[in-house]
Structures are given as structure tokens and as C-alpha cells.
Amino acid sequence: MAVRAIRGATQIDADSRDLLLEATAELVREVLERNALTADDLISVVLTATPDLTSEFPAYAARQAGLSDVPLLSATEIAVPGAMPRVIRLLAHVETDLPRSSVKHVYLRGAAALRTDLNH
């Protein structure tokens, strides 16, 4: 079994706690589903939010979404002028038999524009 990294991101319409909780849970669910993983396959997850999102920690949202015993970390993305606003990003480290070329990175909502090279 190999260790792989899976990326993902989503964008919310406003800095609302409810929107952040909902979008983060959706992102976690989609990463797991699209890669045929369970929470037991996760080693750790780093979640970031753009500086304009302060209503809740994305890691708290992931914990509420069922990642109860996975090490989680929230951080703030750097404030790059002109960067896409209100984005939550995810970097999951997983144990999987998937080859790197088969890993499905997940970009939802407006964040799909960040990775136009992927089939969403």
C-alpha cells in the first residue's frame, strides 16, 4: 500500500459559518467517494482557508463531517493580490493501492476554475 496526497478545493459565496461547514463536509465526502476511500484510509488532512474566511475552522467542519480520529490542521492561505476569494483547500494524505495517476483531485463550485486541467 502506498501513501498518496489528494488535493481539493471549494469556494463559498460568503463568510458564513453554515456555508463553511456545509462546503467543507461536501469536499471531504467527495474526496473520499471519488477515490473509494474511508476515514480509516486517511493519515492526516491539512485544510486551509483564504484570509477572508474567519467564521469557523475548516478542520472543525471536517471533524463534524465524520473525521473524528484523523489528525487535522487548519491554516490560512497567503494573501496573494487577485487570488480567488472565499476558498477552502484540502490536502489529504492517504494509504491506498491507487497509482498516483488514478488519484482523483476534487475541485468543487467556483474552485473548479483553479484546475482547468482536470475533468470535474
mmCIF file of N, CA and C in Angstrom:
data_model
loop_
_atom_site.group_PDB
_atom_site.id
_atom_site.type_symbol
_atom_site.label_atom_id
_atom_site.label_comp_id
_atom_site.label_asym_id
_atom_site.label_seq_id
_atom_site.Cartn_x
_atom_site.Cartn_y
_atom_site.Cartn_z
ATOM 1 N N MET A 1 0.851 -1.177 0.000
ATOM 2 C CA MET A 1 0.000 0.000 0.000
ATOM 3 C C MET A 1 0.897 1.241 0.000
ATOM 4 N N ALA A 2 0.505 2.219 -0.774
ATOM 5 C CA ALA A 2 1.294 3.445 -0.912
ATOM 6 C C ALA A 2 0.645 4.598 -0.148
ATOM 7 N N VAL A 3 1.441 5.605 0.134
ATOM 8 C CA VAL A 3 0.932 6.863 0.673
ATOM 9 C C VAL A 3 0.781 7.817 -0.498
ATOM 10 N N ARG A 4 -0.388 8.385 -0.646
ATOM 11 C CA ARG A 4 -0.678 9.347 -1.712
ATOM 12 C C ARG A 4 -1.226 10.632 -1.102
ATOM 13 N N ALA A 5 -1.086 11.714 -1.846
ATOM 14 C CA ALA A 5 -1.660 13.001 -1.450
ATOM 15 C C ALA A 5 -2.784 13.331 -2.418
ATOM 16 N N ILE A 6 -3.886 13.793 -1.873
ATOM 17 C CA ILE A 6 -5.039 14.180 -2.676
ATOM 18 C C ILE A 6 -5.350 15.638 -2.386
ATOM 19 N N ARG A 7 -5.526 16.406 -3.444
ATOM 20 C CA ARG A 7 -5.845 17.825 -3.305
ATOM 21 C C ARG A 7 -7.317 18.051 -3.594
ATOM 22 N N GLY A 8 -7.814 19.139 -3.051
ATOM 23 C CA GLY A 8 -9.178 19.545 -3.334
ATOM 24 C C GLY A 8 -9.403 20.967 -2.896
ATOM 25 N N ALA A 9 -10.476 21.550 -3.391
ATOM 26 C CA ALA A 9 -10.836 22.913 -3.000
ATOM 27 C C ALA A 9 -12.305 23.145 -3.315
ATOM 28 N N THR A 10 -12.862 24.105 -2.624
ATOM 29 C CA THR A 10 -14.220 24.545 -2.882
ATOM 30 C C THR A 10 -14.299 26.029 -2.573
ATOM 31 N N GLN A 11 -15.300 26.674 -3.101
ATOM 32 C CA GLN A 11 -15.493 28.104 -2.856
ATOM 33 C C GLN A 11 -16.891 28.314 -2.295
ATOM 34 N N ILE A 12 -16.997 29.218 -1.329
ATOM 35 C CA ILE A 12 -18.314 29.551 -0.780
ATOM 36 C C ILE A 12 -18.673 30.988 -1.149
ATOM 37 N N ASP A 13 -19.959 31.294 -1.085
ATOM 38 C CA ASP A 13 -20.463 32.590 -1.532
ATOM 39 C C ASP A 13 -20.229 33.720 -0.535
ATOM 40 N N ALA A 14 -20.087 33.378 0.747
ATOM 41 C CA ALA A 14 -19.917 34.401 1.779
ATOM 42 C C ALA A 14 -19.242 33.756 2.983
ATOM 43 N N ASP A 15 -18.667 34.572 3.837
ATOM 44 C CA ASP A 15 -18.055 34.070 5.068
ATOM 45 C C ASP A 15 -19.141 33.795 6.096
ATOM 46 N N SER A 16 -19.782 32.669 5.928
ATOM 47 C CA SER A 16 -20.866 32.230 6.802
ATOM 48 C C SER A 16 -20.471 30.891 7.405
ATOM 49 N N ARG A 17 -20.630 30.763 8.709
ATOM 50 C CA ARG A 17 -20.285 29.516 9.378
ATOM 51 C C ARG A 17 -21.024 28.329 8.753
ATOM 52 N N ASP A 18 -22.320 28.488 8.516
ATOM 53 C CA ASP A 18 -23.104 27.400 7.937
ATOM 54 C C ASP A 18 -22.598 27.017 6.549
ATOM 55 N N LEU A 19 -22.280 28.012 5.723
ATOM 56 C CA LEU A 19 -21.763 27.726 4.387
ATOM 57 C C LEU A 19 -20.414 27.019 4.458
ATOM 58 N N LEU A 20 -19.556 27.452 5.369
ATOM 59 C CA LEU A 20 -18.241 26.834 5.517
ATOM 60 C C LEU A 20 -18.374 25.394 5.986
ATOM 61 N N LEU A 21 -19.234 25.144 6.965
ATOM 62 C CA LEU A 21 -19.447 23.776 7.446
ATOM 63 C C LEU A 21 -19.974 22.879 6.333
ATOM 64 N N GLU A 22 -20.958 23.369 5.592
ATOM 65 C CA GLU A 22 -21.575 22.591 4.521
ATOM 66 C C GLU A 22 -20.584 22.304 3.391
ATOM 67 N N ALA A 23 -19.863 23.321 2.943
ATOM 68 C CA ALA A 23 -18.942 23.152 1.811
ATOM 69 C C ALA A 23 -17.755 22.265 2.173
ATOM 70 N N THR A 24 -17.244 22.393 3.391
ATOM 71 C CA THR A 24 -16.129 21.555 3.811
ATOM 72 C C THR A 24 -16.566 20.099 3.914
ATOM 73 N N ALA A 25 -17.729 19.857 4.473
ATOM 74 C CA ALA A 25 -18.253 18.487 4.559
ATOM 75 C C ALA A 25 -18.437 17.900 3.167
ATOM 76 N N GLU A 26 -18.958 18.682 2.239
ATOM 77 C CA GLU A 26 -19.135 18.221 0.864
ATOM 78 C C GLU A 26 -17.776 17.874 0.240
ATOM 79 N N LEU A 27 -16.773 18.715 0.456
ATOM 80 C CA LEU A 27 -15.445 18.473 -0.100
ATOM 81 C C LEU A 27 -14.843 17.181 0.449
ATOM 82 N N VAL A 28 -14.935 16.991 1.752
ATOM 83 C CA VAL A 28 -14.410 15.769 2.374
ATOM 84 C C VAL A 28 -15.125 14.549 1.809
ATOM 85 N N ARG A 29 -16.447 14.600 1.748
ATOM 86 C CA ARG A 29 -17.244 13.479 1.212
ATOM 87 C C ARG A 29 -16.831 13.138 -0.222
ATOM 88 N N GLU A 30 -16.699 14.161 -1.053
ATOM 89 C CA GLU A 30 -16.375 13.937 -2.459
ATOM 90 C C GLU A 30 -14.974 13.363 -2.636
ATOM 91 N N VAL A 31 -14.011 13.836 -1.852
ATOM 92 C CA VAL A 31 -12.654 13.285 -1.929
ATOM 93 C C VAL A 31 -12.675 11.798 -1.583
ATOM 94 N N LEU A 32 -13.388 11.444 -0.515
ATOM 95 C CA LEU A 32 -13.470 10.039 -0.119
ATOM 96 C C LEU A 32 -14.200 9.207 -1.168
ATOM 97 N N GLU A 33 -15.359 9.673 -1.610
ATOM 98 C CA GLU A 33 -16.164 8.904 -2.562
ATOM 99 C C GLU A 33 -15.455 8.712 -3.896
ATOM 100 N N ARG A 34 -14.902 9.779 -4.450
ATOM 101 C CA ARG A 34 -14.290 9.695 -5.783
ATOM 102 C C ARG A 34 -13.029 8.834 -5.794
ATOM 103 N N ASN A 35 -12.440 8.632 -4.614
ATOM 104 C CA ASN A 35 -11.233 7.825 -4.529
ATOM 105 C C ASN A 35 -11.467 6.498 -3.820
ATOM 106 N N ALA A 36 -12.748 6.156 -3.582
ATOM 107 C CA ALA A 36 -13.128 4.896 -2.934
ATOM 108 C C ALA A 36 -12.381 4.701 -1.616
ATOM 109 N N LEU A 37 -12.378 5.746 -0.788
ATOM 110 C CA LEU A 37 -11.685 5.726 0.493
ATOM 111 C C LEU A 37 -12.676 5.812 1.644
ATOM 112 N N THR A 38 -12.211 5.425 2.821
ATOM 113 C CA THR A 38 -12.956 5.650 4.059
ATOM 114 C C THR A 38 -12.075 6.494 4.967
ATOM 115 N N ALA A 39 -12.636 6.954 6.057
ATOM 116 C CA ALA A 39 -11.857 7.744 7.019
ATOM 117 C C ALA A 39 -10.663 6.945 7.542
ATOM 118 N N ASP A 40 -10.776 5.627 7.604
ATOM 119 C CA ASP A 40 -9.662 4.790 8.067
ATOM 120 C C ASP A 40 -8.455 4.837 7.135
ATOM 121 N N ASP A 41 -8.661 5.222 5.886
ATOM 122 C CA ASP A 41 -7.566 5.319 4.923
ATOM 123 C C ASP A 41 -6.791 6.631 5.054
ATOM 124 N N LEU A 42 -7.343 7.582 5.772
ATOM 125 C CA LEU A 42 -6.708 8.892 5.908
ATOM 126 C C LEU A 42 -5.596 8.854 6.950
ATOM 127 N N ILE A 43 -4.451 9.414 6.609
ATOM 128 C CA ILE A 43 -3.350 9.568 7.553
ATOM 129 C C ILE A 43 -3.485 10.906 8.257
ATOM 130 N N SER A 44 -3.672 11.978 7.477
ATOM 131 C CA SER A 44 -3.873 13.321 8.017
ATOM 132 C C SER A 44 -4.462 14.200 6.929
ATOM 133 N N VAL A 45 -5.049 15.321 7.350
ATOM 134 C CA VAL A 45 -5.638 16.263 6.411
ATOM 135 C C VAL A 45 -5.276 17.676 6.843
ATOM 136 N N VAL A 46 -4.734 18.434 5.893
ATOM 137 C CA VAL A 46 -4.468 19.856 6.106
ATOM 138 C C VAL A 46 -5.530 20.617 5.332
ATOM 139 N N LEU A 47 -6.199 21.527 6.017
ATOM 140 C CA LEU A 47 -7.229 22.356 5.392
ATOM 141 C C LEU A 47 -6.805 23.807 5.530
ATOM 142 N N THR A 48 -6.959 24.559 4.440
ATOM 143 C CA THR A 48 -6.650 25.981 4.506
ATOM 144 C C THR A 48 -7.864 26.779 4.069
ATOM 145 N N ALA A 49 -7.876 28.028 4.491
ATOM 146 C CA ALA A 49 -8.923 28.959 4.073
ATOM 147 C C ALA A 49 -8.250 30.265 3.668
ATOM 148 N N THR A 50 -8.823 30.915 2.697
ATOM 149 C CA THR A 50 -8.310 32.223 2.319
ATOM 150 C C THR A 50 -8.543 33.188 3.482
ATOM 151 N N PRO A 51 -7.755 34.260 3.568
ATOM 152 C CA PRO A 51 -7.842 35.166 4.731
ATOM 153 C C PRO A 51 -9.213 35.804 4.946
ATOM 154 N N ASP A 52 -10.079 35.777 3.935
ATOM 155 C CA ASP A 52 -11.406 36.373 4.087
ATOM 156 C C ASP A 52 -12.419 35.421 4.733
ATOM 157 N N LEU A 53 -11.995 34.221 5.094
ATOM 158 C CA LEU A 53 -12.870 33.257 5.776
ATOM 159 C C LEU A 53 -12.431 33.108 7.232
ATOM 160 N N THR A 54 -13.252 33.626 8.135
ATOM 161 C CA THR A 54 -12.920 33.592 9.560
ATOM 162 C C THR A 54 -14.065 33.096 10.435
ATOM 163 N N SER A 55 -15.147 32.621 9.822
ATOM 164 C CA SER A 55 -16.334 32.250 10.596
ATOM 165 C C SER A 55 -16.198 30.919 11.334
ATOM 166 N N GLU A 56 -15.284 30.046 10.872
ATOM 167 C CA GLU A 56 -15.085 28.743 11.516
ATOM 168 C C GLU A 56 -13.792 28.138 11.000
ATOM 169 N N PHE A 57 -13.238 27.213 11.774
ATOM 170 C CA PHE A 57 -12.066 26.462 11.344
ATOM 171 C C PHE A 57 -12.507 25.369 10.376
ATOM 172 N N PRO A 58 -11.897 25.270 9.203
ATOM 173 C CA PRO A 58 -12.253 24.160 8.310
ATOM 174 C C PRO A 58 -12.016 22.792 8.955
ATOM 175 N N ALA A 59 -11.017 22.664 9.811
ATOM 176 C CA ALA A 59 -10.781 21.377 10.476
ATOM 177 C C ALA A 59 -11.955 21.000 11.377
ATOM 178 N N TYR A 60 -12.554 21.979 12.018
ATOM 179 C CA TYR A 60 -13.742 21.705 12.832
ATOM 180 C C TYR A 60 -14.861 21.168 11.943
ATOM 181 N N ALA A 61 -15.019 21.762 10.786
ATOM 182 C CA ALA A 61 -16.054 21.302 9.856
ATOM 183 C C ALA A 61 -15.790 19.864 9.412
ATOM 184 N N ALA A 62 -14.525 19.536 9.143
ATOM 185 C CA ALA A 62 -14.181 18.160 8.746
ATOM 186 C C ALA A 62 -14.445 17.192 9.888
ATOM 187 N N ARG A 63 -14.148 17.607 11.107
ATOM 188 C CA ARG A 63 -14.411 16.764 12.273
ATOM 189 C C ARG A 63 -15.912 16.516 12.388
ATOM 190 N N GLN A 64 -16.708 17.559 12.211
ATOM 191 C CA GLN A 64 -18.170 17.424 12.259
ATOM 192 C C GLN A 64 -18.680 16.531 11.127
ATOM 193 N N ALA A 65 -17.921 16.460 10.036
ATOM 194 C CA ALA A 65 -18.328 15.648 8.885
ATOM 195 C C ALA A 65 -17.941 14.183 9.042
ATOM 196 N N GLY A 66 -17.353 13.825 10.177
ATOM 197 C CA GLY A 66 -17.087 12.418 10.439
ATOM 198 C C GLY A 66 -15.637 12.016 10.564
ATOM 199 N N LEU A 67 -14.709 12.946 10.416
ATOM 200 C CA LEU A 67 -13.293 12.600 10.564
ATOM 201 C C LEU A 67 -12.891 12.735 12.027
ATOM 202 N N SER A 68 -13.476 11.900 12.857
ATOM 203 C CA SER A 68 -13.348 12.056 14.311
ATOM 204 C C SER A 68 -11.987 11.675 14.868
ATOM 205 N N ASP A 69 -11.249 10.773 14.209
ATOM 206 C CA ASP A 69 -9.958 10.374 14.773
ATOM 207 C C ASP A 69 -8.802 10.570 13.795
ATOM 208 N N VAL A 70 -9.003 11.423 12.809
ATOM 209 C CA VAL A 70 -7.968 11.746 11.822
ATOM 210 C C VAL A 70 -7.271 13.038 12.259
ATOM 211 N N PRO A 71 -5.944 13.077 12.269
ATOM 212 C CA PRO A 71 -5.261 14.329 12.576
ATOM 213 C C PRO A 71 -5.588 15.393 11.517
ATOM 214 N N LEU A 72 -6.069 16.531 11.984
ATOM 215 C CA LEU A 72 -6.496 17.620 11.106
ATOM 216 C C LEU A 72 -5.767 18.897 11.484
ATOM 217 N N LEU A 73 -5.553 19.761 10.511
ATOM 218 C CA LEU A 73 -4.915 21.053 10.761
ATOM 219 C C LEU A 73 -5.561 22.099 9.882
ATOM 220 N N SER A 74 -5.923 23.228 10.479
ATOM 221 C CA SER A 74 -6.403 24.383 9.717
ATOM 222 C C SER A 74 -5.292 25.409 9.633
ATOM 223 N N ALA A 75 -5.219 26.087 8.503
ATOM 224 C CA ALA A 75 -4.242 27.162 8.309
ATOM 225 C C ALA A 75 -4.847 28.194 7.373
ATOM 226 N N THR A 76 -4.205 29.341 7.301
ATOM 227 C CA THR A 76 -4.647 30.403 6.408
ATOM 228 C C THR A 76 -3.758 30.428 5.179
ATOM 229 N N GLU A 77 -4.373 30.519 4.009
ATOM 230 C CA GLU A 77 -3.623 30.696 2.758
ATOM 231 C C GLU A 77 -2.969 32.077 2.781
ATOM 232 N N ILE A 78 -1.896 32.231 2.041
ATOM 233 C CA ILE A 78 -1.282 33.547 1.963
ATOM 234 C C ILE A 78 -2.177 34.479 1.156
ATOM 235 N N ALA A 79 -2.134 35.749 1.477
ATOM 236 C CA ALA A 79 -2.996 36.751 0.852
ATOM 237 C C ALA A 79 -2.347 37.267 -0.433
ATOM 238 N N VAL A 80 -2.535 36.544 -1.514
ATOM 239 C CA VAL A 80 -1.980 36.948 -2.801
ATOM 240 C C VAL A 80 -2.970 37.889 -3.479
ATOM 241 N N PRO A 81 -2.534 39.083 -3.870
ATOM 242 C CA PRO A 81 -3.446 40.010 -4.554
ATOM 243 C C PRO A 81 -4.052 39.369 -5.802
ATOM 244 N N GLY A 82 -5.354 39.490 -5.935
ATOM 245 C CA GLY A 82 -6.058 38.963 -7.093
ATOM 246 C C GLY A 82 -6.413 37.490 -7.011
ATOM 247 N N ALA A 83 -6.051 36.813 -5.917
ATOM 248 C CA ALA A 83 -6.380 35.392 -5.777
ATOM 249 C C ALA A 83 -7.890 35.208 -5.617
ATOM 250 N N MET A 84 -8.348 34.035 -5.967
ATOM 251 C CA MET A 84 -9.771 33.716 -5.815
ATOM 252 C C MET A 84 -10.174 33.846 -4.349
ATOM 253 N N PRO A 85 -11.267 34.542 -4.062
ATOM 254 C CA PRO A 85 -11.700 34.716 -2.670
ATOM 255 C C PRO A 85 -12.525 33.530 -2.157
ATOM 256 N N ARG A 86 -12.641 33.443 -0.831
ATOM 257 C CA ARG A 86 -13.530 32.513 -0.125
ATOM 258 C C ARG A 86 -13.318 31.053 -0.526
ATOM 259 N N VAL A 87 -12.056 30.626 -0.532
ATOM 260 C CA VAL A 87 -11.711 29.270 -0.948
ATOM 261 C C VAL A 87 -11.212 28.463 0.244
ATOM 262 N N ILE A 88 -11.704 27.251 0.337
ATOM 263 C CA ILE A 88 -11.244 26.260 1.320
ATOM 264 C C ILE A 88 -10.486 25.203 0.523
ATOM 265 N N ARG A 89 -9.256 24.944 0.931
ATOM 266 C CA ARG A 89 -8.438 23.938 0.243
ATOM 267 C C ARG A 89 -8.165 22.770 1.175
ATOM 268 N N LEU A 90 -7.904 21.621 0.573
ATOM 269 C CA LEU A 90 -7.668 20.390 1.322
ATOM 270 C C LEU A 90 -6.458 19.671 0.738
ATOM 271 N N LEU A 91 -5.628 19.146 1.606
ATOM 272 C CA LEU A 91 -4.533 18.256 1.219
ATOM 273 C C LEU A 91 -4.630 17.054 2.146
ATOM 274 N N ALA A 92 -5.059 15.928 1.592
ATOM 275 C CA ALA A 92 -5.234 14.705 2.378
ATOM 276 C C ALA A 92 -4.111 13.729 2.060
ATOM 277 N N HIS A 93 -3.523 13.177 3.098
ATOM 278 C CA HIS A 93 -2.521 12.120 2.957
ATOM 279 C C HIS A 93 -3.242 10.805 3.248
ATOM 280 N N VAL A 94 -3.159 9.871 2.295
ATOM 281 C CA VAL A 94 -3.943 8.645 2.403
ATOM 282 C C VAL A 94 -3.096 7.414 2.124
ATOM 283 N N GLU A 95 -3.542 6.297 2.667
ATOM 284 C CA GLU A 95 -2.991 4.990 2.309
ATOM 285 C C GLU A 95 -3.947 4.383 1.297
ATOM 286 N N THR A 96 -3.404 4.004 0.138
ATOM 287 C CA THR A 96 -4.251 3.475 -0.920
ATOM 288 C C THR A 96 -3.428 2.627 -1.879
ATOM 289 N N ASP A 97 -4.112 1.738 -2.562
ATOM 290 C CA ASP A 97 -3.484 0.957 -3.622
ATOM 291 C C ASP A 97 -3.569 1.669 -4.971
ATOM 292 N N LEU A 98 -4.239 2.825 -5.007
ATOM 293 C CA LEU A 98 -4.350 3.563 -6.265
ATOM 294 C C LEU A 98 -2.981 4.046 -6.733
ATOM 295 N N PRO A 99 -2.675 3.879 -8.016
ATOM 296 C CA PRO A 99 -1.460 4.515 -8.523
ATOM 297 C C PRO A 99 -1.683 6.036 -8.557
ATOM 298 N N ARG A 100 -0.604 6.776 -8.507
ATOM 299 C CA ARG A 100 -0.710 8.240 -8.487
ATOM 300 C C ARG A 100 -1.570 8.757 -9.639
ATOM 301 N N SER A 101 -1.462 8.135 -10.799
ATOM 302 C CA SER A 101 -2.216 8.585 -11.977
ATOM 303 C C SER A 101 -3.721 8.371 -11.844
ATOM 304 N N SER A 102 -4.147 7.542 -10.905
ATOM 305 C CA SER A 102 -5.577 7.267 -10.720
ATOM 306 C C SER A 102 -6.210 8.073 -9.589
ATOM 307 N N VAL A 103 -5.414 8.797 -8.846
ATOM 308 C CA VAL A 103 -5.946 9.619 -7.763
ATOM 309 C C VAL A 103 -6.803 10.726 -8.362
ATOM 310 N N LYS A 104 -7.976 10.928 -7.787
ATOM 311 C CA LYS A 104 -8.901 11.951 -8.285
ATOM 312 C C LYS A 104 -8.890 13.147 -7.327
ATOM 313 N N HIS A 105 -8.355 14.258 -7.808
ATOM 314 C CA HIS A 105 -8.376 15.501 -7.050
ATOM 315 C C HIS A 105 -9.742 16.148 -7.270
ATOM 316 N N VAL A 106 -10.246 16.842 -6.250
ATOM 317 C CA VAL A 106 -11.637 17.294 -6.270
ATOM 318 C C VAL A 106 -11.702 18.815 -6.119
ATOM 319 N N TYR A 107 -12.233 19.469 -7.144
ATOM 320 C CA TYR A 107 -12.406 20.924 -7.128
ATOM 321 C C TYR A 107 -13.869 21.217 -7.386
ATOM 322 N N LEU A 108 -14.535 21.780 -6.393
ATOM 323 C CA LEU A 108 -15.977 21.985 -6.428
ATOM 324 C C LEU A 108 -16.342 23.459 -6.545
ATOM 325 N N ARG A 109 -17.573 23.669 -6.960
ATOM 326 C CA ARG A 109 -18.135 25.018 -7.040
ATOM 327 C C ARG A 109 -17.205 25.915 -7.846
ATOM 328 N N GLY A 110 -17.030 27.147 -7.438
ATOM 329 C CA GLY A 110 -16.189 28.080 -8.176
ATOM 330 C C GLY A 110 -14.730 27.688 -8.206
ATOM 331 N N ALA A 111 -14.297 26.862 -7.250
ATOM 332 C CA ALA A 111 -12.895 26.455 -7.184
ATOM 333 C C ALA A 111 -12.495 25.543 -8.343
ATOM 334 N N ALA A 112 -13.463 25.033 -9.091
ATOM 335 C CA ALA A 112 -13.135 24.230 -10.273
ATOM 336 C C ALA A 112 -12.290 25.043 -11.250
ATOM 337 N N ALA A 113 -12.415 26.356 -11.230
ATOM 338 C CA ALA A 113 -11.636 27.225 -12.114
ATOM 339 C C ALA A 113 -10.154 27.222 -11.763
ATOM 340 N N LEU A 114 -9.810 26.763 -10.560
ATOM 341 C CA LEU A 114 -8.402 26.689 -10.154
ATOM 342 C C LEU A 114 -7.654 25.588 -10.894
ATOM 343 N N ARG A 115 -8.384 24.559 -11.340
ATOM 344 C CA ARG A 115 -7.750 23.409 -12.000
ATOM 345 C C ARG A 115 -8.509 23.080 -13.282
ATOM 346 N N THR A 116 -8.315 23.889 -14.281
ATOM 347 C CA THR A 116 -8.994 23.659 -15.546
ATOM 348 C C THR A 116 -8.419 22.452 -16.295
ATOM 349 N N ASP A 117 -7.292 21.922 -15.800
ATOM 350 C CA ASP A 117 -6.687 20.746 -16.427
ATOM 351 C C ASP A 117 -7.361 19.446 -16.010
ATOM 352 N N LEU A 118 -8.245 19.498 -15.010
ATOM 353 C CA LEU A 118 -8.916 18.294 -14.519
ATOM 354 C C LEU A 118 -10.336 18.205 -15.069
ATOM 355 N N ASN A 119 -10.809 16.973 -15.255
ATOM 356 C CA ASN A 119 -12.217 16.760 -15.588
ATOM 357 C C ASN A 119 -12.999 16.778 -14.292
ATOM 358 N N HIS A 120 -13.907 17.717 -14.166
ATOM 359 C CA HIS A 120 -14.687 17.822 -12.919
ATOM 360 C C HIS A 120 -15.964 17.092 -13.145
#
